[in-house]
mmCIF file of C-alpha atoms and ligand atoms in Angstrom:
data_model
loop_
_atom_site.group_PDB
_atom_site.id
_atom_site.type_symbol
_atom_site.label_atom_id
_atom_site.label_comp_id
_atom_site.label_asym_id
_atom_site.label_seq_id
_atom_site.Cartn_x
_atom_site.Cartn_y
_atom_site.Cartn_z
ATOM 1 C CA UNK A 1 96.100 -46.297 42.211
ATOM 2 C CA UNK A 2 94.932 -49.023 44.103
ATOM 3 C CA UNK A 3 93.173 -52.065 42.830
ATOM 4 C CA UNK A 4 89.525 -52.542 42.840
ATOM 5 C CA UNK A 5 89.712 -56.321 43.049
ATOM 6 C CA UNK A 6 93.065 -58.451 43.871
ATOM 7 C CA UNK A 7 93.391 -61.815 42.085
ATOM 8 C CA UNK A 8 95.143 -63.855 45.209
ATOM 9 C CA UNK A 9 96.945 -67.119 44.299
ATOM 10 C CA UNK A 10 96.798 -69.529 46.937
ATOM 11 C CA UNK A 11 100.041 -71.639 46.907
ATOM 12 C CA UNK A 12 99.942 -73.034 50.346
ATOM 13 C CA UNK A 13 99.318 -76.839 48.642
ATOM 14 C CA UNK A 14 102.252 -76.732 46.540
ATOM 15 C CA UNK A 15 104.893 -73.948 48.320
ATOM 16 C CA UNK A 16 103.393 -74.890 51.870
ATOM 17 C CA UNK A 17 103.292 -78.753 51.566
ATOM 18 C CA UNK A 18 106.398 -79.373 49.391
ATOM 19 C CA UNK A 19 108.606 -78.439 52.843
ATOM 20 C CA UNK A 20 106.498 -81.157 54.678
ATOM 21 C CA UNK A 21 107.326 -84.791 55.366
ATOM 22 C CA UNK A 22 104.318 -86.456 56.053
ATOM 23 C CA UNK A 23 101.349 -84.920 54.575
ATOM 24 C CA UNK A 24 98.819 -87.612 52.608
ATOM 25 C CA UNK A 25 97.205 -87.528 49.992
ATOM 26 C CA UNK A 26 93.689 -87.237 51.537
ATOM 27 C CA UNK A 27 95.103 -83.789 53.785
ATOM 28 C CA UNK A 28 95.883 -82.192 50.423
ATOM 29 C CA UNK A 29 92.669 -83.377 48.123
ATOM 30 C CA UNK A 30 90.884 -81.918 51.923
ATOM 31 C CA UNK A 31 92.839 -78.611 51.792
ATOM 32 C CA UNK A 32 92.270 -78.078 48.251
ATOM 33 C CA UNK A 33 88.903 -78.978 48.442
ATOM 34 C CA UNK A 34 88.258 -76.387 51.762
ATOM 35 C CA UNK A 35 89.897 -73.650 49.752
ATOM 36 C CA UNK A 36 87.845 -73.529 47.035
ATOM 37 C CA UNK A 37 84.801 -73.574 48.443
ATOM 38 C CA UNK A 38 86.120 -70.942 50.615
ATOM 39 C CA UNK A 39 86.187 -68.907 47.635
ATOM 40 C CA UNK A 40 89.351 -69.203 46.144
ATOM 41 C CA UNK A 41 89.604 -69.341 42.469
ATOM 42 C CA UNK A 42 93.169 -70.155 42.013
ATOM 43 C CA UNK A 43 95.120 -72.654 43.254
ATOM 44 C CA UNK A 44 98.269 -73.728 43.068
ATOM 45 C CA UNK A 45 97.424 -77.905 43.363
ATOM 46 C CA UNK A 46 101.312 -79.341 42.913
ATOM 47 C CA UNK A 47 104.555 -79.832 41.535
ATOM 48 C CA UNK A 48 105.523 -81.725 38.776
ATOM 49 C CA UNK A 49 109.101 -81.811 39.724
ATOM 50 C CA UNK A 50 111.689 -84.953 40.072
ATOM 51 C CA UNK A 51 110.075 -87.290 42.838
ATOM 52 C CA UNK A 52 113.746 -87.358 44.114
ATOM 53 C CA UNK A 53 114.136 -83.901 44.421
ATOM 54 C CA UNK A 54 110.764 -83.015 46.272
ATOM 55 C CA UNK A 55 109.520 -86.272 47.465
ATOM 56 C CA UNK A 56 106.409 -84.038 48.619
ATOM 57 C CA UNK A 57 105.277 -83.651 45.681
ATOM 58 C CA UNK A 58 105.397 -86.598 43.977
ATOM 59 C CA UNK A 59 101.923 -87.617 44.566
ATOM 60 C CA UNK A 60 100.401 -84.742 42.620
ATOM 61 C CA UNK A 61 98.972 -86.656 40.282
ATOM 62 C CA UNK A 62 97.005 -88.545 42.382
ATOM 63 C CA UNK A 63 95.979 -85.049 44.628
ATOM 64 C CA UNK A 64 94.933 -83.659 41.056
ATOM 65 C CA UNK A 65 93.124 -86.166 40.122
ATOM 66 C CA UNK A 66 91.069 -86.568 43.185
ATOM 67 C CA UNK A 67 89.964 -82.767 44.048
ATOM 68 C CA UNK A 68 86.563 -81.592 43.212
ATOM 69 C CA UNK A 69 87.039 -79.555 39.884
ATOM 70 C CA UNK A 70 85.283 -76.437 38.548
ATOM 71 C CA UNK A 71 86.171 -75.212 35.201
ATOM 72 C CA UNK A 72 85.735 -71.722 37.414
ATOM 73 C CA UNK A 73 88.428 -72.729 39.512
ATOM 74 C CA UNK A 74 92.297 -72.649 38.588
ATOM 75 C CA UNK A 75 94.056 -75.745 39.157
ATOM 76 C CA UNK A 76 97.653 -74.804 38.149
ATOM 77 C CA UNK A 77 100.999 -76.717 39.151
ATOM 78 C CA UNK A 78 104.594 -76.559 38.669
ATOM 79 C CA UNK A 79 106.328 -77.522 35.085
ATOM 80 C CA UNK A 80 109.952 -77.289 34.960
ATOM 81 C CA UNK A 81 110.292 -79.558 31.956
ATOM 82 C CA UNK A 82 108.465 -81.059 28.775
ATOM 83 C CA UNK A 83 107.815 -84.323 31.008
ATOM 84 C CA UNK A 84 106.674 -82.488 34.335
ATOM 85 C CA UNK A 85 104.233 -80.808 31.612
ATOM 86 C CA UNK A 86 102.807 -83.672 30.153
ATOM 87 C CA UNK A 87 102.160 -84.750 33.778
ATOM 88 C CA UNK A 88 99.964 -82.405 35.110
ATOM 89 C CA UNK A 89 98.034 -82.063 31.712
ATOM 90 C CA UNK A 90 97.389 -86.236 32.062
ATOM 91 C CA UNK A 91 96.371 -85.263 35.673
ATOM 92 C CA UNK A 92 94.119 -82.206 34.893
ATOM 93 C CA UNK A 93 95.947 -79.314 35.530
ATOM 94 C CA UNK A 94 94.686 -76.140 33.926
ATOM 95 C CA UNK A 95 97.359 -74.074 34.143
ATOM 96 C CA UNK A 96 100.734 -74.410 34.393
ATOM 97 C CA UNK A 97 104.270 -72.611 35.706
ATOM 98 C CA UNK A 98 107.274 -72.471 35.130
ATOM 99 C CA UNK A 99 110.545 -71.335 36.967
ATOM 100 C CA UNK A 100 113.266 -69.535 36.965
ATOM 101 C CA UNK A 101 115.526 -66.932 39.135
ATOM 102 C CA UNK A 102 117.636 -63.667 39.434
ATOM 103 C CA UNK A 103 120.766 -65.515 40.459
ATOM 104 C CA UNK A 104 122.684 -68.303 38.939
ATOM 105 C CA UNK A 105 123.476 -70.250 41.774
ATOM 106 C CA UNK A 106 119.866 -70.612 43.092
ATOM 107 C CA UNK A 107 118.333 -71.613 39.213
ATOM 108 C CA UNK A 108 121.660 -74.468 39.760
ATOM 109 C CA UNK A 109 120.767 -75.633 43.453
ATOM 110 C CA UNK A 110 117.022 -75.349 42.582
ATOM 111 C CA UNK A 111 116.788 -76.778 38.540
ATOM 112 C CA UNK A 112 120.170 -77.931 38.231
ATOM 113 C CA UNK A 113 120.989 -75.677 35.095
ATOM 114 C CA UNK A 114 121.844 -71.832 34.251
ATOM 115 C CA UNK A 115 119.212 -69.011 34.090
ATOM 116 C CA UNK A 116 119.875 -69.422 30.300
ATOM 117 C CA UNK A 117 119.707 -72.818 29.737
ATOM 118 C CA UNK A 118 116.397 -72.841 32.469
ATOM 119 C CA UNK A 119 114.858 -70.880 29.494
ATOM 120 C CA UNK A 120 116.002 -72.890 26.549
ATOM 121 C CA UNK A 121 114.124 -76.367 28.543
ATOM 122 C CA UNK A 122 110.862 -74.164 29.067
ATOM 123 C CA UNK A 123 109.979 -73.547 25.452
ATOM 124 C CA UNK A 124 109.151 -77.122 24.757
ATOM 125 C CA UNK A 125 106.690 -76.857 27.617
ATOM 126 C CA UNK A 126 105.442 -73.569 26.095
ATOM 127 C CA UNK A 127 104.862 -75.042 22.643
ATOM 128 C CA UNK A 128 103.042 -78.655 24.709
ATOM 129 C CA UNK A 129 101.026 -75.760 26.484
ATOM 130 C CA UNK A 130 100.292 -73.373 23.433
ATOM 131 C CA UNK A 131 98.964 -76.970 21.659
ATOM 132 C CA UNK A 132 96.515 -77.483 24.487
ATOM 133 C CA UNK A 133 95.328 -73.915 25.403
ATOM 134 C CA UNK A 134 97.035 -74.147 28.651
ATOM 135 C CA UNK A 135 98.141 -70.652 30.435
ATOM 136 C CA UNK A 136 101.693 -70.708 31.755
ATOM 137 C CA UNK A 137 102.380 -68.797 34.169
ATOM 138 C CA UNK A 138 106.364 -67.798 34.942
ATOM 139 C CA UNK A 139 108.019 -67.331 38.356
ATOM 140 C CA UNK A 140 111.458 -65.597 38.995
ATOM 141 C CA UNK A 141 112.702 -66.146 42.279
ATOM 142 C CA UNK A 142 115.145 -64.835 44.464
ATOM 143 C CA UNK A 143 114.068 -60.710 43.362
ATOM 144 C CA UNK A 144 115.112 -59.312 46.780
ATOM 145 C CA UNK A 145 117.975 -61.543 47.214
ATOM 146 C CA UNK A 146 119.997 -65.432 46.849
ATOM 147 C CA UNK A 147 120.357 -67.601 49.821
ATOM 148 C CA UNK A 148 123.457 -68.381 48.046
ATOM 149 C CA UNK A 149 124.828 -64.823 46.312
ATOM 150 C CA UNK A 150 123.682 -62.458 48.491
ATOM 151 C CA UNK A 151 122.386 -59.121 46.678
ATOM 152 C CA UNK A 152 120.588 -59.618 43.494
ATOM 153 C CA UNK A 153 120.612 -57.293 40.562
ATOM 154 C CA UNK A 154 117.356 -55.357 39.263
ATOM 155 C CA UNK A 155 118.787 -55.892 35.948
ATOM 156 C CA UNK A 156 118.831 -59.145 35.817
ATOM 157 C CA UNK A 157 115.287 -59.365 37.456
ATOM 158 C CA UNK A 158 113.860 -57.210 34.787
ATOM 159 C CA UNK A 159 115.859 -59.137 32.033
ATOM 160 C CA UNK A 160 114.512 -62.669 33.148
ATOM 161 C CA UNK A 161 110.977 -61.308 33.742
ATOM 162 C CA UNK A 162 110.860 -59.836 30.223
ATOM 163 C CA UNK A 163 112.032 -63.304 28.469
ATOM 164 C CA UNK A 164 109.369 -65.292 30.419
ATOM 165 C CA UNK A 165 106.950 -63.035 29.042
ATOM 166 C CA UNK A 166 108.375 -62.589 25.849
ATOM 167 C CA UNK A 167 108.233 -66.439 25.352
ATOM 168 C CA UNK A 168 104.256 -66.150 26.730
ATOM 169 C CA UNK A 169 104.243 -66.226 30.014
ATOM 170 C CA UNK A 170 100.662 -64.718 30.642
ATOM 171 C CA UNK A 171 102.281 -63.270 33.762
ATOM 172 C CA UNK A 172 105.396 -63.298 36.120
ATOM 173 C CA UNK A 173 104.892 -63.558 39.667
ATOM 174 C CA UNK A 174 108.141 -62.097 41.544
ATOM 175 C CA UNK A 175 109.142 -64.724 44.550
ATOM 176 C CA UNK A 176 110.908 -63.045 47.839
ATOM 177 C CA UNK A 177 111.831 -67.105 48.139
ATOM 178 C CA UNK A 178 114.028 -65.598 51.193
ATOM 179 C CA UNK A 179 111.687 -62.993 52.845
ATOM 180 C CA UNK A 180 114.469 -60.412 52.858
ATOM 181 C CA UNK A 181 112.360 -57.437 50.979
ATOM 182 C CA UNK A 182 110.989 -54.268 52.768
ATOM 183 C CA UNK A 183 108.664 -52.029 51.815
ATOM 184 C CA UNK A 184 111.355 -49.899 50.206
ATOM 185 C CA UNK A 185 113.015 -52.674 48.177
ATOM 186 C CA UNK A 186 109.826 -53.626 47.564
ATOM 187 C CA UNK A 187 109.419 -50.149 45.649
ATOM 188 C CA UNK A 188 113.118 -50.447 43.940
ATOM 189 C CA UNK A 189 112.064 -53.265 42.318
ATOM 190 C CA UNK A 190 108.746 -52.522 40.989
ATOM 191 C CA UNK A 191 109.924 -49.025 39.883
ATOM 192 C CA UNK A 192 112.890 -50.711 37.512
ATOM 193 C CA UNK A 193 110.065 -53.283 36.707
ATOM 194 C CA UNK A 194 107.031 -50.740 35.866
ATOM 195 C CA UNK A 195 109.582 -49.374 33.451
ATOM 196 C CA UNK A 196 109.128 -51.946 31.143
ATOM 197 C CA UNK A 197 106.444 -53.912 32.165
ATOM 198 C CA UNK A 198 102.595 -53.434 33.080
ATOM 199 C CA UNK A 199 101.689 -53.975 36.240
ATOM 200 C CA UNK A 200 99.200 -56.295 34.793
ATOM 201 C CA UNK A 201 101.645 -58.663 34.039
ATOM 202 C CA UNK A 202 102.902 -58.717 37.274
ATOM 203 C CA UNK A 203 102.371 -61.117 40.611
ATOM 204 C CA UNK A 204 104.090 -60.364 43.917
ATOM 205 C CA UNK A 205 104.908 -63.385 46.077
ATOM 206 C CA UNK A 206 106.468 -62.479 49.171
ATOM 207 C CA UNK A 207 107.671 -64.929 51.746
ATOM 208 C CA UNK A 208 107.653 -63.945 55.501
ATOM 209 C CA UNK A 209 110.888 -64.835 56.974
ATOM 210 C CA UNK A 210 111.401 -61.311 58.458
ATOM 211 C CA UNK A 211 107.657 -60.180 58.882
ATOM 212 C CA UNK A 212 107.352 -57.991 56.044
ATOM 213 C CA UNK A 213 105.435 -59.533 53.520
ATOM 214 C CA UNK A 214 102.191 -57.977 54.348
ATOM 215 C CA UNK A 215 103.975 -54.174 54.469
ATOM 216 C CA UNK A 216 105.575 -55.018 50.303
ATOM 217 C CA UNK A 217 102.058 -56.109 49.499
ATOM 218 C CA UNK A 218 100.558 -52.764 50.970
ATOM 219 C CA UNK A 219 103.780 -51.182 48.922
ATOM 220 C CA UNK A 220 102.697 -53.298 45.530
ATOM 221 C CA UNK A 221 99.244 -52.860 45.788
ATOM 222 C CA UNK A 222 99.676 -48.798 45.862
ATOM 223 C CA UNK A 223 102.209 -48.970 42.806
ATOM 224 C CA UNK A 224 99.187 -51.082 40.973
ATOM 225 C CA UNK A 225 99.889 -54.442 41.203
ATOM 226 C CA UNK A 226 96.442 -56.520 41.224
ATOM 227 C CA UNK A 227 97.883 -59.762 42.187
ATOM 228 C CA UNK A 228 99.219 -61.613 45.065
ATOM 229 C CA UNK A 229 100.419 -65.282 46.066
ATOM 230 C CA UNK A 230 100.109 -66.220 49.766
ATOM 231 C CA UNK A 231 99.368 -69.105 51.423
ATOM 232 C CA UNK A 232 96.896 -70.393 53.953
ATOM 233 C CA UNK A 233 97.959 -70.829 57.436
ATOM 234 C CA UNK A 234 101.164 -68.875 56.139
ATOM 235 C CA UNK A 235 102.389 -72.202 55.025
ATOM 236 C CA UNK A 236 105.477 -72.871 52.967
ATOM 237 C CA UNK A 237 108.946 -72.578 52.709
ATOM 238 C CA UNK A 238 111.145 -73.805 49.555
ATOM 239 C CA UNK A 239 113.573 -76.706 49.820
ATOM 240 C CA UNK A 240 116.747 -75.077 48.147
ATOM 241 C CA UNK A 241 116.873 -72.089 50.453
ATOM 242 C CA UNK A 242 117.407 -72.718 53.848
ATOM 243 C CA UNK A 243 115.725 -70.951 57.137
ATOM 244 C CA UNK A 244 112.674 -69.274 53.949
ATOM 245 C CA UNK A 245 109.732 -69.225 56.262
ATOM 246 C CA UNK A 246 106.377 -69.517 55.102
ATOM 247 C CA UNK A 247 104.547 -67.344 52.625
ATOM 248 C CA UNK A 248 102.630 -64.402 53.425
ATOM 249 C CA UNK A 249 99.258 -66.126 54.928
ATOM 250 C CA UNK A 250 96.285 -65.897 53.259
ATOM 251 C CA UNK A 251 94.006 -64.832 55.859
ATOM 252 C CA UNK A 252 96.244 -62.222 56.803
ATOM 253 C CA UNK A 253 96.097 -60.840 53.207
ATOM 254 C CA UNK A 254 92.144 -61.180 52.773
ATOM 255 C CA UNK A 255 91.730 -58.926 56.421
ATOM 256 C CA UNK A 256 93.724 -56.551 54.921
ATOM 257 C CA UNK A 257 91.911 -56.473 51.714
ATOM 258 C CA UNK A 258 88.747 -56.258 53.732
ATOM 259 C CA UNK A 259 90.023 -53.277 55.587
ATOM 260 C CA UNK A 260 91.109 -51.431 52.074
ATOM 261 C CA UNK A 261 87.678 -52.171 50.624
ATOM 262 C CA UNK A 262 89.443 -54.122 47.874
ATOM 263 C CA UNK A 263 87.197 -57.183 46.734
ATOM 264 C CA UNK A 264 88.937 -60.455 46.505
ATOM 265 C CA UNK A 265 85.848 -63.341 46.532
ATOM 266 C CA UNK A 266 86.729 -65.434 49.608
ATOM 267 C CA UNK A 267 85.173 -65.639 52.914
ATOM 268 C CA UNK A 268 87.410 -65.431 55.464
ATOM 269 C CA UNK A 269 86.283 -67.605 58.143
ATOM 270 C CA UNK A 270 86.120 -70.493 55.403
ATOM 271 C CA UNK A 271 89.445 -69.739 54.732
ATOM 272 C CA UNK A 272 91.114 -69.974 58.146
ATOM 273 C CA UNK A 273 88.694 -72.721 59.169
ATOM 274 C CA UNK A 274 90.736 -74.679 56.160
ATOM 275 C CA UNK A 275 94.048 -72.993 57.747
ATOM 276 C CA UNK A 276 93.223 -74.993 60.729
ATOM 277 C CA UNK A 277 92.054 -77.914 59.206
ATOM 278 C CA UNK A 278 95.750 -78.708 57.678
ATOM 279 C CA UNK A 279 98.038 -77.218 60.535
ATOM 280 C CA UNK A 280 96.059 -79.892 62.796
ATOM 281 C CA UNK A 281 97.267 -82.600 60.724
ATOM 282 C CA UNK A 282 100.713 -80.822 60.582
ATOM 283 C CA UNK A 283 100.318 -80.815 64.220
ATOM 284 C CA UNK A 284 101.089 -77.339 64.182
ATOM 285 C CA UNK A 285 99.389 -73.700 64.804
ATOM 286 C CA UNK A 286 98.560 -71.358 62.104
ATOM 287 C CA UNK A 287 101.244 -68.629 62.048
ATOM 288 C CA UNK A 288 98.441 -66.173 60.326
ATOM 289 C CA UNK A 289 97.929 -63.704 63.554
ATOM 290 C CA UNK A 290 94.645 -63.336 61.865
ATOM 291 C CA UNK A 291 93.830 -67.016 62.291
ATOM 292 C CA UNK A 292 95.073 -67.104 65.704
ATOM 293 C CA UNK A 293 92.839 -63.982 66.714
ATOM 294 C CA UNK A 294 89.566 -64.837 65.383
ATOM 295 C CA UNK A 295 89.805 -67.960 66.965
ATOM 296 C CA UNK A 296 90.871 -66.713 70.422
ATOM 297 C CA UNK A 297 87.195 -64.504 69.919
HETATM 298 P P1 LIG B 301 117.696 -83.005 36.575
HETATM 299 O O1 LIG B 301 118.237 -84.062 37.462
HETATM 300 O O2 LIG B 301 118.657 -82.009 36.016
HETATM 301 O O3 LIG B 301 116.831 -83.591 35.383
HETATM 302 O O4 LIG B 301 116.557 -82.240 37.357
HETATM 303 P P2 LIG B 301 117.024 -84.754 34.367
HETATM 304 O O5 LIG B 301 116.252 -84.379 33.144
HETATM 305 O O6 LIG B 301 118.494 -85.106 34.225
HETATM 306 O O7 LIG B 301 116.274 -86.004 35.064
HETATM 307 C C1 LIG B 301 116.778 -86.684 36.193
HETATM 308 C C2 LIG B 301 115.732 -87.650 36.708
HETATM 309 O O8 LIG B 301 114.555 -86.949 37.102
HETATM 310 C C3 LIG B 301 115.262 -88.656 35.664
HETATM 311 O O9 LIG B 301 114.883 -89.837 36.363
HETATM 312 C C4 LIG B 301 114.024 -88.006 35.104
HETATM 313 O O10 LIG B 301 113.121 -88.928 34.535
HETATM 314 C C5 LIG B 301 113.418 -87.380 36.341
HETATM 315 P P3 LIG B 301 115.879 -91.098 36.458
HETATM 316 O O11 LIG B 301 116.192 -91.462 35.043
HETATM 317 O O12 LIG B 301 117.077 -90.653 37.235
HETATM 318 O O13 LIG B 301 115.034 -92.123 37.221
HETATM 319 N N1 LIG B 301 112.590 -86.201 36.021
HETATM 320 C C6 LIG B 301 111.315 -86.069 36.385
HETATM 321 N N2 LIG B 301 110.478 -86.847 37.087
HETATM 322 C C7 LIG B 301 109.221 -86.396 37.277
HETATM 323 N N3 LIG B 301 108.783 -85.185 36.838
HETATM 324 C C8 LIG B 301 109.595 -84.388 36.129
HETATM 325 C C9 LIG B 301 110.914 -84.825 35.883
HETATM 326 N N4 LIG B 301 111.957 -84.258 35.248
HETATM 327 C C10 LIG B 301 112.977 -85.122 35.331
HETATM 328 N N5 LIG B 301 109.161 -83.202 35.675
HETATM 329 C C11 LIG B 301 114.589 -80.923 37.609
HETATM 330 C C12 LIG B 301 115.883 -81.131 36.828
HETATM 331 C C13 LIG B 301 114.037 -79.564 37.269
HETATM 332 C C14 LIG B 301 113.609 -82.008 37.207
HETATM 333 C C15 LIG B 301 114.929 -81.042 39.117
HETATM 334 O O14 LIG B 301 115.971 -80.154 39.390
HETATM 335 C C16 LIG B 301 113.776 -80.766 40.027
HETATM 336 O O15 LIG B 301 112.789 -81.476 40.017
HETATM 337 N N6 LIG B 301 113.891 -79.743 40.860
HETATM 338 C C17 LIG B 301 112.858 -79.429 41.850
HETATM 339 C C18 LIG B 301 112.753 -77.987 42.035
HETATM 340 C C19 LIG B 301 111.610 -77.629 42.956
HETATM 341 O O16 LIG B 301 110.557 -78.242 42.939
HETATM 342 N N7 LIG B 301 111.851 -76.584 43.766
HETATM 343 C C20 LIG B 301 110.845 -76.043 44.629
HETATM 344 C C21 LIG B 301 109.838 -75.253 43.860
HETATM 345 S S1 LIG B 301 110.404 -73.639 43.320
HETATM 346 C C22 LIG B 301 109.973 -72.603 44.635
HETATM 347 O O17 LIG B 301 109.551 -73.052 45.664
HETATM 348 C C23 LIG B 301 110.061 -71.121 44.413
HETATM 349 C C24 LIG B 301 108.695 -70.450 44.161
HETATM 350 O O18 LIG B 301 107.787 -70.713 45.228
HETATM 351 C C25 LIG B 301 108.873 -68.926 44.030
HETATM 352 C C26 LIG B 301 109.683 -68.307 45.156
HETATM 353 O O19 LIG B 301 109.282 -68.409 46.324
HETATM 354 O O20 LIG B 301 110.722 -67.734 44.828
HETATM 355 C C27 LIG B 301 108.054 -70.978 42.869
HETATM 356 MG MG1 LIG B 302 107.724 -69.588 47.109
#
């Protein structure tokens, strides 16, 4: 039941550096630069959000159009609108994403609209994307639970999953934005999911708050699912939900992959070499234990 070969979605330049102040330009061209030649074959380069909403993000036009690009290489970034879409296309993204969530109040805090009328603003970028040949990818966050209201129903995840992929979505990755799943939550949710959905339309993207991303990953990977988002140096965090730690790190994810015998692509050491590269100008440690150790050896 297990994968042969995990797509991983690196989001530590986007989720990891749109919770930090004073990151420049050149650290995030660096990082994104590092990570692909580490391997990495899809990355998550920015957000092309309100500038006054996520000041951290506003200069991802500039980050996009400065990285090395491969047409091997994903370059995706966040679209919550017509305009953030026709951003990142100007700046060279090649795929794009959209989001959404499981519970009203988080979609308001986060987009400033319902779940419902989220959905109605994405199909113009869908149609701007569909003219272009652009993938869209969808998010749905807050699966395991709202900062704001608490318990979250598997309902309305599966509900909001299917429309994203009903209006084209090529996939839905599931966000933990709070870190509050466990392995068996982890299993509640994919079993109402894998009811209705194939588990090749699916993405897991746990954060780490309370230490149990890796354990739902284990949890997703045996139920099928064949693709993860982390982050590098277990970076991240998300602006509208308070106390959200980091995402699952990266090179904790690839050492477990290497210990499953599950291919993935990326060389670890290049990986957590570019872990280190951007906590030092964070002026901060990795929290990847697996970073930490293999440079204690
Ligand atoms: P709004 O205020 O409702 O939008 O924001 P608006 O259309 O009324 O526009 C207001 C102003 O924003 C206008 O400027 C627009 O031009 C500008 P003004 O006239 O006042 O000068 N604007 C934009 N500027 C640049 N790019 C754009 C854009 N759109 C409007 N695309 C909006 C709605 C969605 C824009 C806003 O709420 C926003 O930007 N929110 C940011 C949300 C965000 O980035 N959250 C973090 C990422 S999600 C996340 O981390 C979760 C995830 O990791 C999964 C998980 O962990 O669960 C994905
Ligand atoms: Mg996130």
């Amino acid at each position: 039941m297990q994968p042969k070969f995990v797509k991983v979605v690196e989001v530590g330049a986007r989720d990891g550096l749109q919770n930090e102040c004073s990151v420049s330009t050149q650290d995030k061209v660096s990082l994104i630069n590092a990570l692909a030649k580490a391997g990495v074959k899809h990355l998550e380069a920015g957000a092309f959000v309100s500038p006054k909403w996520v000041p951290q993000m506003a200069d991802s036009s500039d980050v996009l159009g400065q990285i090395d690009k491969s047409e091997l290489t994903t370059f995706s970034a966040l679209t919550p609108n017509l305009k953030g879409a026709e951003l990142a296309f100007n700046a060279g993204a090649n795929e794009f994403a959209i989001f959404t969530a499981a519970s009203e109040a988080f979609t308001q805090k986060n987009i400033n609209c319902s779940i419902d009328e989220s959905i109605t603003r994405f199909q113009p970028v869908m149609d701007f994307a569909k003219q272009h040949n652009i993938p869209v990818r969808g998010y749905v966050s807050c699966v395991m639970g709202c900062p704001y209201d608490g318990a979250v129903s598997l309902d309305t995840v599966v509900k909001v999953t299917k429309k994203l992929l009903a209006m084209g979505c090529y996939e839905v990755s599931l966000g933990d934005t709070i870190g509050v799943g466990t392995p068996q939550s982890t299993e509640q949710l994919l079993n109402a999911l894998l009811e209705q959905v194939s588990a090749d339309k699916l993405a897991v993207h746990f954060h780490d708050t309370y230490g149990q991303a890796l354990a739902n990953v284990y949890t997703a990977l045996n139920m099928g699912i064949k693709t993860v988002d982390s982050a590098v140096a277990g970076l991240g965090g998300c602006p509208y939900a308070a106390g959200a730690s980091g995402n699952l790190a990266t090179e904790d994810l690839i050492y477990m992959l290497n210990g499953l015998g599950i291919e993935h692509g990326i060389d670890l050491e290049m990986l957590a070499q570019a872990g280190w590269q951007i906590s030092e100008a964070l002026n901060k440690q990795p929290t990847s234990k697996v970073s930490l150790a293999l440079k204690a050896k």
